[in-house]
XYZ file of C-alpha atoms in Angstrom:
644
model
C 19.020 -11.609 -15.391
C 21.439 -8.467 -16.060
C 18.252 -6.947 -17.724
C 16.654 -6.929 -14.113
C 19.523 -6.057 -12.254
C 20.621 -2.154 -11.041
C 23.950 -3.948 -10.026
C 23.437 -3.386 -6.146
C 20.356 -5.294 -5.909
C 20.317 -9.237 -5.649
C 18.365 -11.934 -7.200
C 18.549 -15.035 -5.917
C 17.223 -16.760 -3.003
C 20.015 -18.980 -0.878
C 18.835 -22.567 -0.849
C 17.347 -23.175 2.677
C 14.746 -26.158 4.887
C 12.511 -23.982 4.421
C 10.367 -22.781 1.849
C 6.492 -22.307 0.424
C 5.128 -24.594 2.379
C 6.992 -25.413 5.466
C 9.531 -23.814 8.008
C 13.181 -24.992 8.422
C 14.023 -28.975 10.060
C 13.955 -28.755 13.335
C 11.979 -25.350 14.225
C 9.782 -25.593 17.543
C 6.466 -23.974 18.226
C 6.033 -22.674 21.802
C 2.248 -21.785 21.288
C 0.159 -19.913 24.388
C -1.262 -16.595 25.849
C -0.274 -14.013 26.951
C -2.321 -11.936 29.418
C -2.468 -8.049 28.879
C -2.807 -5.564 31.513
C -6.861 -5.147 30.802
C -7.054 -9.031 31.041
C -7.394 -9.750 27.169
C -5.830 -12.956 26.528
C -3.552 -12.798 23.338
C -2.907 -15.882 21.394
C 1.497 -15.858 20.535
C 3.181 -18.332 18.797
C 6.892 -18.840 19.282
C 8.897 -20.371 16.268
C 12.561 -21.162 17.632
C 15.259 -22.168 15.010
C 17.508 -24.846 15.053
C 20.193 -22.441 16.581
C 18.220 -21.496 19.707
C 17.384 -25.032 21.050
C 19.876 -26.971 23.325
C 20.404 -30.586 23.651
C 19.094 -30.811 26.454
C 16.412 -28.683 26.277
C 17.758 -25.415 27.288
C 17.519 -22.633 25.282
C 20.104 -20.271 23.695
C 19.085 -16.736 23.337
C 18.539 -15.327 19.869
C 16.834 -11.478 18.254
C 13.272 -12.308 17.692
C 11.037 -10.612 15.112
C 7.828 -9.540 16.489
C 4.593 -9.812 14.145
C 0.983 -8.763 15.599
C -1.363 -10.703 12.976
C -4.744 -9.553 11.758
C -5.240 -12.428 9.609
C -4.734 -15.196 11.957
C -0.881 -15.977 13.038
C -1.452 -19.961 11.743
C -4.155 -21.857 10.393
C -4.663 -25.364 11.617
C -4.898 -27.730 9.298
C -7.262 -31.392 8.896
C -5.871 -34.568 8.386
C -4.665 -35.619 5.663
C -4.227 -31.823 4.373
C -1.723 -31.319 7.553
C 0.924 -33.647 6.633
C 2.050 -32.443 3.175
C 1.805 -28.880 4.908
C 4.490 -27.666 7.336
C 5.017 -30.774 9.133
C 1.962 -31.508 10.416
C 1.930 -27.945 11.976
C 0.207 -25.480 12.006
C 0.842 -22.830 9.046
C 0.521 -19.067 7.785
C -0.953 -18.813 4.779
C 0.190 -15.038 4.153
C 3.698 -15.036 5.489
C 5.082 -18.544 6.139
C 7.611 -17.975 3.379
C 8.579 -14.550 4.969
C 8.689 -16.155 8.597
C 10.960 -19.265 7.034
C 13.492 -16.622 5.438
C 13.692 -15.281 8.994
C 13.832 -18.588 10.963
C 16.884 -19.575 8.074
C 18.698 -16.727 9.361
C 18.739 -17.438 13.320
C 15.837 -15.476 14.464
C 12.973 -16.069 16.627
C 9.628 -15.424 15.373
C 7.161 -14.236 18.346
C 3.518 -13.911 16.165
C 0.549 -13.088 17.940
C -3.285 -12.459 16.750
C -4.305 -8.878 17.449
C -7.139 -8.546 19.749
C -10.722 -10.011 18.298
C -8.997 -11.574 15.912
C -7.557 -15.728 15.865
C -7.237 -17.373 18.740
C -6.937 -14.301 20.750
C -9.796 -12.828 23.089
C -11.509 -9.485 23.426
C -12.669 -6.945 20.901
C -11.009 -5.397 18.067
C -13.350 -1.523 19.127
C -11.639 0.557 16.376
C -9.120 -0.526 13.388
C -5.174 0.002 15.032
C -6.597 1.061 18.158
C -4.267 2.593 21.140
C -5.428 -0.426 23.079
C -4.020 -2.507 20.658
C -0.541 -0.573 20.375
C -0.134 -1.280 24.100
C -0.488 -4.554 23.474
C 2.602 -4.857 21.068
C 4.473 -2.735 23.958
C 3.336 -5.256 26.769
C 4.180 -8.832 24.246
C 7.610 -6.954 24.059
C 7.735 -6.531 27.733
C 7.289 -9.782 28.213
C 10.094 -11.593 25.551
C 12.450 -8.879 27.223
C 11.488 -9.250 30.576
C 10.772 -5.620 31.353
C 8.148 -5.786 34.475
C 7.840 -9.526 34.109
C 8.645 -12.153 37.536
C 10.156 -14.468 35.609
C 12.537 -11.846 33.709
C 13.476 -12.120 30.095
C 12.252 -15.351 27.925
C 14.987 -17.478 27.815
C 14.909 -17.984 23.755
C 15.398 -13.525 23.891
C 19.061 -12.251 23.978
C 17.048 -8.799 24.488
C 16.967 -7.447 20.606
C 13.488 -7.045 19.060
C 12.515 -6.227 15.506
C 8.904 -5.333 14.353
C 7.796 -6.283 11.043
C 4.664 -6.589 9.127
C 2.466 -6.409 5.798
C -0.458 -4.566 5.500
C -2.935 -4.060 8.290
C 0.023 -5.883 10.287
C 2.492 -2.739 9.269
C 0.282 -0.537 10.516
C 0.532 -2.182 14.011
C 4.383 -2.569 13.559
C 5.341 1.253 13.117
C 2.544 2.220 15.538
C 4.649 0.502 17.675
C 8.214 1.185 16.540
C 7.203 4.682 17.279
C 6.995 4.432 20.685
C 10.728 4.060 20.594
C 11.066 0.459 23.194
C 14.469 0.249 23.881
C 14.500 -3.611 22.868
C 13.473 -2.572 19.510
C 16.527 -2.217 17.052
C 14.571 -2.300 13.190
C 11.403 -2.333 11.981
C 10.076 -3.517 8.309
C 6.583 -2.387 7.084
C 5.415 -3.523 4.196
C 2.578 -2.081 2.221
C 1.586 0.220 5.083
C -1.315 2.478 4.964
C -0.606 5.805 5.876
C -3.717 8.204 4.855
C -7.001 6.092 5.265
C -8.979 8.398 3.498
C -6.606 9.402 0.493
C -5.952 5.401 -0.214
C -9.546 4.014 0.087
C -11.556 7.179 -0.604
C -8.881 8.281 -3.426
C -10.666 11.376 -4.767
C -13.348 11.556 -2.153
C -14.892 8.381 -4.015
C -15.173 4.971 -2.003
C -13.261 2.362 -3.357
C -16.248 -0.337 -2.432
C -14.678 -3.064 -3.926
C -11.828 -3.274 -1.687
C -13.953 -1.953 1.630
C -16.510 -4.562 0.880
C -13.985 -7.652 0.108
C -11.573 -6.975 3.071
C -14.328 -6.786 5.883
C -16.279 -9.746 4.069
C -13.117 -11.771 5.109
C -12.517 -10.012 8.483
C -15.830 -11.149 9.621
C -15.466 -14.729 8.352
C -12.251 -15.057 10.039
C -13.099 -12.993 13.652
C -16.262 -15.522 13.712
C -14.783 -18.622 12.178
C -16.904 -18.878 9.594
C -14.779 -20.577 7.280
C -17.539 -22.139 5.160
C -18.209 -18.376 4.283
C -14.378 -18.237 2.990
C -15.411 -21.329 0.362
C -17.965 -23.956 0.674
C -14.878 -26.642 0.745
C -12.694 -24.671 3.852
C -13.766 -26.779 6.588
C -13.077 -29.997 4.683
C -9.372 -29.114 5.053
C -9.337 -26.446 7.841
C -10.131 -26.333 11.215
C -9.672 -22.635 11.551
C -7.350 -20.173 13.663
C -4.531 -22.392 15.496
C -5.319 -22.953 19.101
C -2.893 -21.283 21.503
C -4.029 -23.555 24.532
C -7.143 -25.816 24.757
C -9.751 -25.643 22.305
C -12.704 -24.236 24.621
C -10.238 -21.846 25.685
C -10.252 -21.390 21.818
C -14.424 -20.749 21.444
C -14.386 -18.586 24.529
C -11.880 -16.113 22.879
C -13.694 -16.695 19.326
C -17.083 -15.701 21.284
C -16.098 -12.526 22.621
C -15.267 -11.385 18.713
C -18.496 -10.818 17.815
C -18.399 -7.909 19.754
C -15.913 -6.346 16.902
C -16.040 -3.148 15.273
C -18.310 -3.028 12.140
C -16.273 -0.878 10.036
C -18.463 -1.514 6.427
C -21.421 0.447 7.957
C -19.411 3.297 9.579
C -17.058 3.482 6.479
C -20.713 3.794 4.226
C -21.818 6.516 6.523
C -18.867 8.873 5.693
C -19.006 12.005 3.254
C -16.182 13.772 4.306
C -12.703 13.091 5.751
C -13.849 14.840 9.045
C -17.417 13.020 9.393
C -17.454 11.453 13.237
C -17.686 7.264 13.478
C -18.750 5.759 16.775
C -16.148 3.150 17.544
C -17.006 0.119 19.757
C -15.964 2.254 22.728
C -18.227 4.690 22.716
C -16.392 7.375 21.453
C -16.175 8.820 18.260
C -13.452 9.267 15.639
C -12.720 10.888 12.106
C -10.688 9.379 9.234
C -8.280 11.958 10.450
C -7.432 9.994 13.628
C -5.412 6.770 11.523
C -3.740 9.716 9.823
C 0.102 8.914 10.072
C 1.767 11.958 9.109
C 0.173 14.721 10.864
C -2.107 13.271 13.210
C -0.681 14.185 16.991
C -0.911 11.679 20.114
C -0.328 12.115 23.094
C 1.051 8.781 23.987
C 4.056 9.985 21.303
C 4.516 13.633 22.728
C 2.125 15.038 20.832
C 4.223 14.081 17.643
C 2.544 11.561 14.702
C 3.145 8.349 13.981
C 5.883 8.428 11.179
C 7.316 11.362 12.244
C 7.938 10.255 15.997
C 9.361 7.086 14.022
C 12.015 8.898 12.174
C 12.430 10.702 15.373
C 13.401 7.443 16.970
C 16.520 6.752 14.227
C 15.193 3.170 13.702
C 16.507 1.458 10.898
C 13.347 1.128 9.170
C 12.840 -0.552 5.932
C 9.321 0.422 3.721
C 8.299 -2.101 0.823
C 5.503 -1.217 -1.293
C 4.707 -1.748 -5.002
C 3.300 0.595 -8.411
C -0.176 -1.154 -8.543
C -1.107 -0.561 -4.908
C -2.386 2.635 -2.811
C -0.210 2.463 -0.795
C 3.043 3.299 -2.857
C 2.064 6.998 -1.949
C 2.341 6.523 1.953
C 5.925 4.551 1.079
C 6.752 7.272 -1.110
C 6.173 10.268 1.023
C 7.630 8.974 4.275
C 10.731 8.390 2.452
C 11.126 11.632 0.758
C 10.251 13.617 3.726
C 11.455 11.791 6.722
C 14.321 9.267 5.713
C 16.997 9.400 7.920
C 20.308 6.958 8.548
C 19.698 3.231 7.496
C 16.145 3.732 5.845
C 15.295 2.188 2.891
C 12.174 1.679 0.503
C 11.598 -0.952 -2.160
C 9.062 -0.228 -5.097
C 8.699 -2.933 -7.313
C 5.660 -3.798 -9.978
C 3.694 -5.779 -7.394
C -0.047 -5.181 -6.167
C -1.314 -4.605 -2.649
C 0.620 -7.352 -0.235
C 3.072 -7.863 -3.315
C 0.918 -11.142 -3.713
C 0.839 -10.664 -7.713
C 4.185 -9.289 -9.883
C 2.459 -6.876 -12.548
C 3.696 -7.486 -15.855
C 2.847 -3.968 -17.749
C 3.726 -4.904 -21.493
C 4.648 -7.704 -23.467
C 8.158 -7.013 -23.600
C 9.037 -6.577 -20.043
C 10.710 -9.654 -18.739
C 9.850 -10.023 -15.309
C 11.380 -11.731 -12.474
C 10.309 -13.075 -8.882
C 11.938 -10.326 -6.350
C 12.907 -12.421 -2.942
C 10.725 -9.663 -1.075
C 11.277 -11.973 2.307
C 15.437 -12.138 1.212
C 15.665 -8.215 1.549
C 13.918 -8.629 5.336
C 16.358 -11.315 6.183
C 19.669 -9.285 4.749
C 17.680 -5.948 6.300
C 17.651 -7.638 9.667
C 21.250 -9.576 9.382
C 22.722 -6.524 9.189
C 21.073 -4.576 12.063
C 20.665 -6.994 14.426
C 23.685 -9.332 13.887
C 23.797 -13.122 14.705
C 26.880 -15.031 15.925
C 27.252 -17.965 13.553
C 25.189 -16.121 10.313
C 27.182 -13.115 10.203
C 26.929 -12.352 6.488
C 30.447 -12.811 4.650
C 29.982 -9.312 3.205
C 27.413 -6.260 3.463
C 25.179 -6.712 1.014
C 25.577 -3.643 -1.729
C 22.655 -2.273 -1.027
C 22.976 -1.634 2.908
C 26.242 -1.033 2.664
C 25.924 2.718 2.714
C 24.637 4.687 6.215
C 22.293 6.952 4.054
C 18.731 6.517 2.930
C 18.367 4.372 -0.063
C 15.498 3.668 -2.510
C 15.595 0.936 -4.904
C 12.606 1.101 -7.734
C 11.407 -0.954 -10.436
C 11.012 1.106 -13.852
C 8.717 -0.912 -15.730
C 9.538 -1.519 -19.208
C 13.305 -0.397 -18.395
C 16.666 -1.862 -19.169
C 17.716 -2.361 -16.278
C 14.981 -2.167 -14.939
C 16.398 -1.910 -10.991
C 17.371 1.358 -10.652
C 18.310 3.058 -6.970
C 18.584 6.830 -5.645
C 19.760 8.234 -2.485
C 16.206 10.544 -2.585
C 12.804 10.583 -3.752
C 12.121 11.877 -6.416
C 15.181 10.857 -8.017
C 17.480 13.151 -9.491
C 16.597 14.952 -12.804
C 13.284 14.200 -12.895
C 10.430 17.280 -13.663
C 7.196 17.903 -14.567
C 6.340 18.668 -18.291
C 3.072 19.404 -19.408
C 0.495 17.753 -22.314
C -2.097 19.763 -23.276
C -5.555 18.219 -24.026
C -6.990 18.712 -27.645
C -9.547 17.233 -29.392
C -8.747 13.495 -29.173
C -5.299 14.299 -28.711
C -2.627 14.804 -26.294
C 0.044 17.764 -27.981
C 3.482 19.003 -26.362
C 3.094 22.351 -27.790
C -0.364 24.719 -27.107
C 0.168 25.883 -30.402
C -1.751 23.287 -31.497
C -4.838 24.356 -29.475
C -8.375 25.025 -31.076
C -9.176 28.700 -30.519
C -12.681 27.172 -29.007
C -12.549 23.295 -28.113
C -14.612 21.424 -25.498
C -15.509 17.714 -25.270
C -18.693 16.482 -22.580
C -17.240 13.527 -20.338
C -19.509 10.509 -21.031
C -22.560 9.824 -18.795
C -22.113 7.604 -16.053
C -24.076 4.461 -16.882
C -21.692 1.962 -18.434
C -19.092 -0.445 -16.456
C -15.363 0.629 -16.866
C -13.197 -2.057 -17.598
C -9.407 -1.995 -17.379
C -9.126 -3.587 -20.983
C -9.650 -0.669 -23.259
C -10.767 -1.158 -26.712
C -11.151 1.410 -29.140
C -14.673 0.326 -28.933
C -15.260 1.831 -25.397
C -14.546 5.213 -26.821
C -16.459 4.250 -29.962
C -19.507 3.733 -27.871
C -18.844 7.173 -26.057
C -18.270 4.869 -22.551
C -14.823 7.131 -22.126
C -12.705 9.893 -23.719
C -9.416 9.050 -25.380
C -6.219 11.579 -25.864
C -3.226 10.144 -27.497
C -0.106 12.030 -28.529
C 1.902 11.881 -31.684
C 4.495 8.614 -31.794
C 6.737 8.800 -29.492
C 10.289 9.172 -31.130
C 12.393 7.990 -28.378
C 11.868 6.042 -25.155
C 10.274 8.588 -22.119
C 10.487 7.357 -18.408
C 7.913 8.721 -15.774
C 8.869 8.639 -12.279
C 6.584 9.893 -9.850
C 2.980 11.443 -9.849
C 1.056 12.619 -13.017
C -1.031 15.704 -12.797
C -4.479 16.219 -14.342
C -5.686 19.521 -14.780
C -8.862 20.150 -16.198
C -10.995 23.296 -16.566
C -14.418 22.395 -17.014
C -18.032 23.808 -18.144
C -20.884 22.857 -16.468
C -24.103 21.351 -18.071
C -26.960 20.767 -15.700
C -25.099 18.044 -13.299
C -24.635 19.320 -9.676
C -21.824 16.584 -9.363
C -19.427 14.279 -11.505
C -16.876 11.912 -10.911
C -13.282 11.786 -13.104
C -11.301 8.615 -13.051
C -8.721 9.241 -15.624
C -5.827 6.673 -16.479
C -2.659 7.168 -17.592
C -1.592 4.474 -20.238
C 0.174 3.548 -23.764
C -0.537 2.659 -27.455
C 2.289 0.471 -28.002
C 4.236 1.077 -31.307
C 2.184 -2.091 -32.678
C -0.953 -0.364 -32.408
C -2.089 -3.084 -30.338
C -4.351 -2.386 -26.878
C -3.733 -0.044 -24.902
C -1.418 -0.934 -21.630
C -2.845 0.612 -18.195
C -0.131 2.101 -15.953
C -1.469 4.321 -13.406
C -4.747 5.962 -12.688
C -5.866 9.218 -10.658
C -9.707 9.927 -9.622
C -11.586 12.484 -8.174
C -15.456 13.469 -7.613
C -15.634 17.148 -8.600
C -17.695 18.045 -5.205
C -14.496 17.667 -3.519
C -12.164 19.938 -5.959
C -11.695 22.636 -3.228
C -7.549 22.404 -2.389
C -5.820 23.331 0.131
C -1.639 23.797 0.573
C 0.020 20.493 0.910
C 1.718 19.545 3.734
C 5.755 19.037 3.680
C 5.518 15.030 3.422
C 3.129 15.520 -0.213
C 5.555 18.579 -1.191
C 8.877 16.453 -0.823
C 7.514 13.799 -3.033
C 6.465 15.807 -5.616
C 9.066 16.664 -8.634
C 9.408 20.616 -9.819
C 7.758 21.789 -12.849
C 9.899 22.469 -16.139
C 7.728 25.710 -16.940
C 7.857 28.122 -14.075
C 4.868 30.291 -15.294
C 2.565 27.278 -15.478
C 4.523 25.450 -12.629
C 1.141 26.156 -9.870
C -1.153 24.139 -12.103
C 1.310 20.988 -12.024
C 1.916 20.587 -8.229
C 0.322 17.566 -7.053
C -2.834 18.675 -5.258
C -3.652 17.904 -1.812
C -8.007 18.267 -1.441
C -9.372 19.217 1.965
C -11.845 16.403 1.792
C -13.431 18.408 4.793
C -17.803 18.693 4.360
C -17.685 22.210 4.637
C -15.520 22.516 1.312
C -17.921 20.363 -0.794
C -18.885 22.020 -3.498
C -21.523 21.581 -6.383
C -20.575 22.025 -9.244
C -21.109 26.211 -10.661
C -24.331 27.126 -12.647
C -25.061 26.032 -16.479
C -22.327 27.604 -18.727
C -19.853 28.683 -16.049
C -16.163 27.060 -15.509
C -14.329 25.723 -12.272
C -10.717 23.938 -12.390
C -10.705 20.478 -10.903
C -7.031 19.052 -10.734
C -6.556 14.709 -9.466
C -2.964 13.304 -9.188
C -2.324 9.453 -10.449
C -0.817 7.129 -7.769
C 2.611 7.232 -8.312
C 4.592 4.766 -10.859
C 7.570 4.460 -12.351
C 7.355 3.804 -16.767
C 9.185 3.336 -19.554
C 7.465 4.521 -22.487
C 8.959 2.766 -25.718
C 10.211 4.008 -28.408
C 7.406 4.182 -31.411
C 4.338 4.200 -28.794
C 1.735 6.692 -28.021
C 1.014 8.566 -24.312
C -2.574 7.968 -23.743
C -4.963 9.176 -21.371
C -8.358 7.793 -20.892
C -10.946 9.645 -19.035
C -14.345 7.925 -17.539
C -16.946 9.323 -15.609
C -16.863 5.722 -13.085
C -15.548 2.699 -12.401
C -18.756 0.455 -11.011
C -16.816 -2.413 -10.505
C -14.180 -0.841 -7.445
C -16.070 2.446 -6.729
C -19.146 3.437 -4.934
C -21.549 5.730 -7.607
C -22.433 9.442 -7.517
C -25.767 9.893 -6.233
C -25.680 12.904 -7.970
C -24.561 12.041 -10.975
C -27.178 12.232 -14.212
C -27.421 12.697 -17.672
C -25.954 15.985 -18.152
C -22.176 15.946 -17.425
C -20.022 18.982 -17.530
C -17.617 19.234 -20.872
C -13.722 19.608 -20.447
C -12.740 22.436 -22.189
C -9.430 22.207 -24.578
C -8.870 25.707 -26.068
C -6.522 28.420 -26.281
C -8.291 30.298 -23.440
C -9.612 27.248 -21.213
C -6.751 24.682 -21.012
C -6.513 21.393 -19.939
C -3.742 19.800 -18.650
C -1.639 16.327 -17.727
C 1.761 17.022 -16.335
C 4.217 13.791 -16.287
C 7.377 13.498 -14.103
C 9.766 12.560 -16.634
C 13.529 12.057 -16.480
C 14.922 15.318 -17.604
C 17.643 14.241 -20.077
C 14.429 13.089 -22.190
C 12.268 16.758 -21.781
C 13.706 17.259 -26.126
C 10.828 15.901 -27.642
């Protein structure tokens, strides 16, 4: 366990009646709706602990936790299914573990569906809509009693936390942002903060996940749970009903009304293309923007910003194999303030899955749901589970991040910033089939054509992919000592057009390990070379991104920030000529091991996950690798390990 451990961080879960499948003995479900000021009806569930409920059926008031659901708050379950889950009641799928932690700990849990979406009514017009923002403000209003007859609930003591995973943090900081006086914390995990830059990374769609998540949207907004998997409604009867169950199909009716966000997401070219939204108006990819984007319901500030403004303590969660460790990482390094702090552990999108990168990394489960339960403890204190000491890592006032180095010893490391200390950019420089630390060992001419893009990419590379010209390897020299990479890599390639008008790069960042064996996939950058026009990056991409060891190159390492905008597309220049194109990786943190090889493998797609270039053909353009036309991929490595 030591091997794991940064010695702040803890490991193990506290026994507790709850767990994976059920909440604590003796928690009560208030289930009903709650009217909003337009009339929508929004389906809440109320989950009480032990500690709130009198004998004689009074109430004792408790901090709730507040969680707006996109995925249906509970699922109701079919006999005989029901009893060996929860009790007999109804149960979330996605975060009953997370809710039990909380209920364990003495706190309410108020969940509600979102608009269009469960048991609640209306129409979902727009993804994390203003519309739907009030609505978290008016469920608040009503647990607190601000505006309400009847006053405060009589479960609230008055203190509110948001908190929520996903699509569900996006609707939690939206919130938090507004700066409610009953809210004292808020938790996002796995937020998206840059719409475009996570789904369209590179300008290029990322289909796959587009396709899968409103495939289930739909299924779930309409009920149609034989579309989930042909054996659903043999042990599900769908969204948990907050009142009767016509009540139920009225509110279920009015979904199909929703947004279709597949079709207006395969209309877009640009980052500033106009959507109609199911209100009539239109919008851009710019308007879910987080960091920049101004509203006038927040003062004209954005999002995260107006959030720091608000000195919440705010806790961010995210993980190396999702796109939204970016977002996580950028907010943090830009706008931490007292009482933030931001896990990064090797987990995918949702932390559903704990990445294990290499054979010798010994992984263990990380009680995500235990850090929102200490987070929470400490911020919004209960009488009777006061904690017998601050727990390490929120003992301090200042901003915290605690990261996972994969492949390290320990492998829990924390900082008080982002990047970490010590940590710069030094540059590889491309060569024929080989990555070199030195340009001295640059061709005077060199060039290599990027593959044509016909074949599927597969994250499983072989030396037989390269073999068969499907990608382009580079591979340094054996590695003499072990080399940790913290951040985001830098590719910079200058390039020589053929007769293509337009390419796509998806390059990945991975290592030969010192058996030889397959190569191990870390991190991966893409971009499609129409969109190579830059622009300066704003102050949240410029705090996150590590100084260069070498000055005089230092321009061509800074992480690049696109414009994405349609009138900077650009084909690519005549036969013969050259153009830079520069990507960034998503960022990761790596332990290279002693004896292994860097690698970089460059493909021109990835038809699995990414929509094709239409313009793509036979004729790619070569990356050049000389003396005079350099190609480049900068790593953010500690700086104690730059001697190599």
């Amino acid at each position: 366990m030591a091997q794991d451990c940064d010695g702040i961080w803890p490991f193990s879960e506290k026994p507790g009646g709850g767990g994976a499948q059920q909440f604590p003995e003796g928690t009560k479900r208030l289930a009903g709706y709650v009217k909003m000021s337009d009339g929508v009806r929004i389906a809440v569930d109320v989950l009480l602990p032990p500690c709130a409920q009198g004998a004689d059926g009074t109430f004792h008031p408790v901090p709730c936790v507040v969680h707006m659901a996109r995925y249906w708050r509970a699922w109701e379950m079919r006999w005989p299914i029901r009893e060996l889950l929860n009790r007999g009641e109804p149960w979330d799928f996605l975060l009953g573990p997370w809710k039990s932690a909380l209920l364990e700990s003495g706190f309410a849990v108020v969940s509600a569906d979102v608009r269009g979406a469960g048991a609640s009514g209306g129409v979902q017009s727009v993804v994390w809509s203003p519309r739907e923002t009030q609505d978290t403000l008016e469920l608040i209003d009503f647990i607190v009693g601000v505006n309400q007859p009847a006053g405060r609930q009589p479960w609230s003591d008055g203190q509110v936390a948001l908190f929520g995973v996903s699509y569900d943090a996006g609707a939690a900081v939206r919130a938090a942002a507004h700066k409610h006086p009953a809210v004292k914390a808020v938790v996002a995990s796995f937020l998206f903060g840059d719409i475009w830059r996570e789904l369209f990374p590179g300008g290029i769609m990322n289909r796959w996940f587009l396709q899968s998540w409103c495939n289930v949207n739909s299924r779930l907004d309409n009920a149609r749970l034989a579309a989930i998997h042909p054996f659903s409604p043999l042990i599900m009867k769908g969204a948990a009903p907050a009142s009767s169950r016509k009540q139920l199909s009225r509110c279920v009716s009015e979904h199909r009304g929703n947004w279709d966000l597949m079709s207006a997401a395969g209309s877009i070219k640009a980052i500033d293309d106009p959507v109609a939204i199911g209100s009539g108006e239109t919008m851009t990819c710019q308007n879910l923007e987080l960091f920049a984007n101004p509203l006038p319901s927040l003062d004209g500030k954005a999002v995260l910003p107006a959030l720091a403004a608000s000195q919440l303590p705010t806790l961010l969660i995210s993980g190396w194999a999702c796109v939204t460790s970016g977002t996580a990482c950028a907010a943090f390094s830009a706008l931490a303030g007292q009482h933030w702090r931001l896990l990064l552990g090797p987990w995918n999108h949702g932390g559903v899955q704990h990445v294990r990168y290499c054979r010798e990394t010994k992984l263990l489960k990380f009680p995500k749901a235990k850090a929102v339960q200490e987070f929470l403890l400490y911020h919004m204190p209960r009488q009777g589970f006061a904690q017998s000491s601050v727990p390490a890592w929120l003992a301090s006032p200042k901003p915290e991040v605690h990261f996972y180095v994969c492949g390290a010893s320990p492998a829990w490391q924390h900082s008080t910033e982002w990047p970490p200390k010590n940590v710069v950019k030094k540059q590889l420089w491309l060569s024929t089939s080989q990555l070199t630390w030195t340009k001295d060992d640059l061709e005077h001419e060199g060039s290599t054509q990027l593959p044509k893009a016909t074949d599927l990419v597969r994250y499983k590379w072989k030396a037989s992919a390269v073999a068969k010209g499907r990608a382009l390897l580079f591979e340094t020299s054996v590695c003499p000592t072990t080399l940790a990479v913290i951040g985001s890599a830098v590719l910079t390639l200058r390039l020589r057009s053929s007769k293509d008008q337009d390419a796509d790069i998806f390059a990945y960042l991975r290592e030969r390990p010192p058996d030889g064996g397959d190569l191990v996939y870390i991190t991966e950058g893409a971009l499609r070379l129409s969109y190579r026009r830059e622009e300066e990056a704003p102050d949240h991409e410029k705090a996150a991104d590590p100084h260069s060891s070498d000055s005089s190159m230092a321009s061509f390492g800074v992480v690049p920030h696109h414009s994405y905008r349609r009138q900077d597309i650009q084909m690519l220049p005549a036969e013969g000529e050259t153009t830079t194109a520069r990507l960034k990786f998503f960022p990761v943190a790596y332990r290279f091991r002693a004896g292994s090889k860097i690698a970089l493998v460059i493909a021109p797609d990835d038809a699995a996950h990414y929509a094709p270039n239409p313009l793509a053909g036979p004729h790619p353009p070569f990356i050049c690798h000389s003396t005079s036309e350099q190609s480049m991929l900068w790593l953010p490595i500690k700086e104690q390990q730059l001697s190599l």
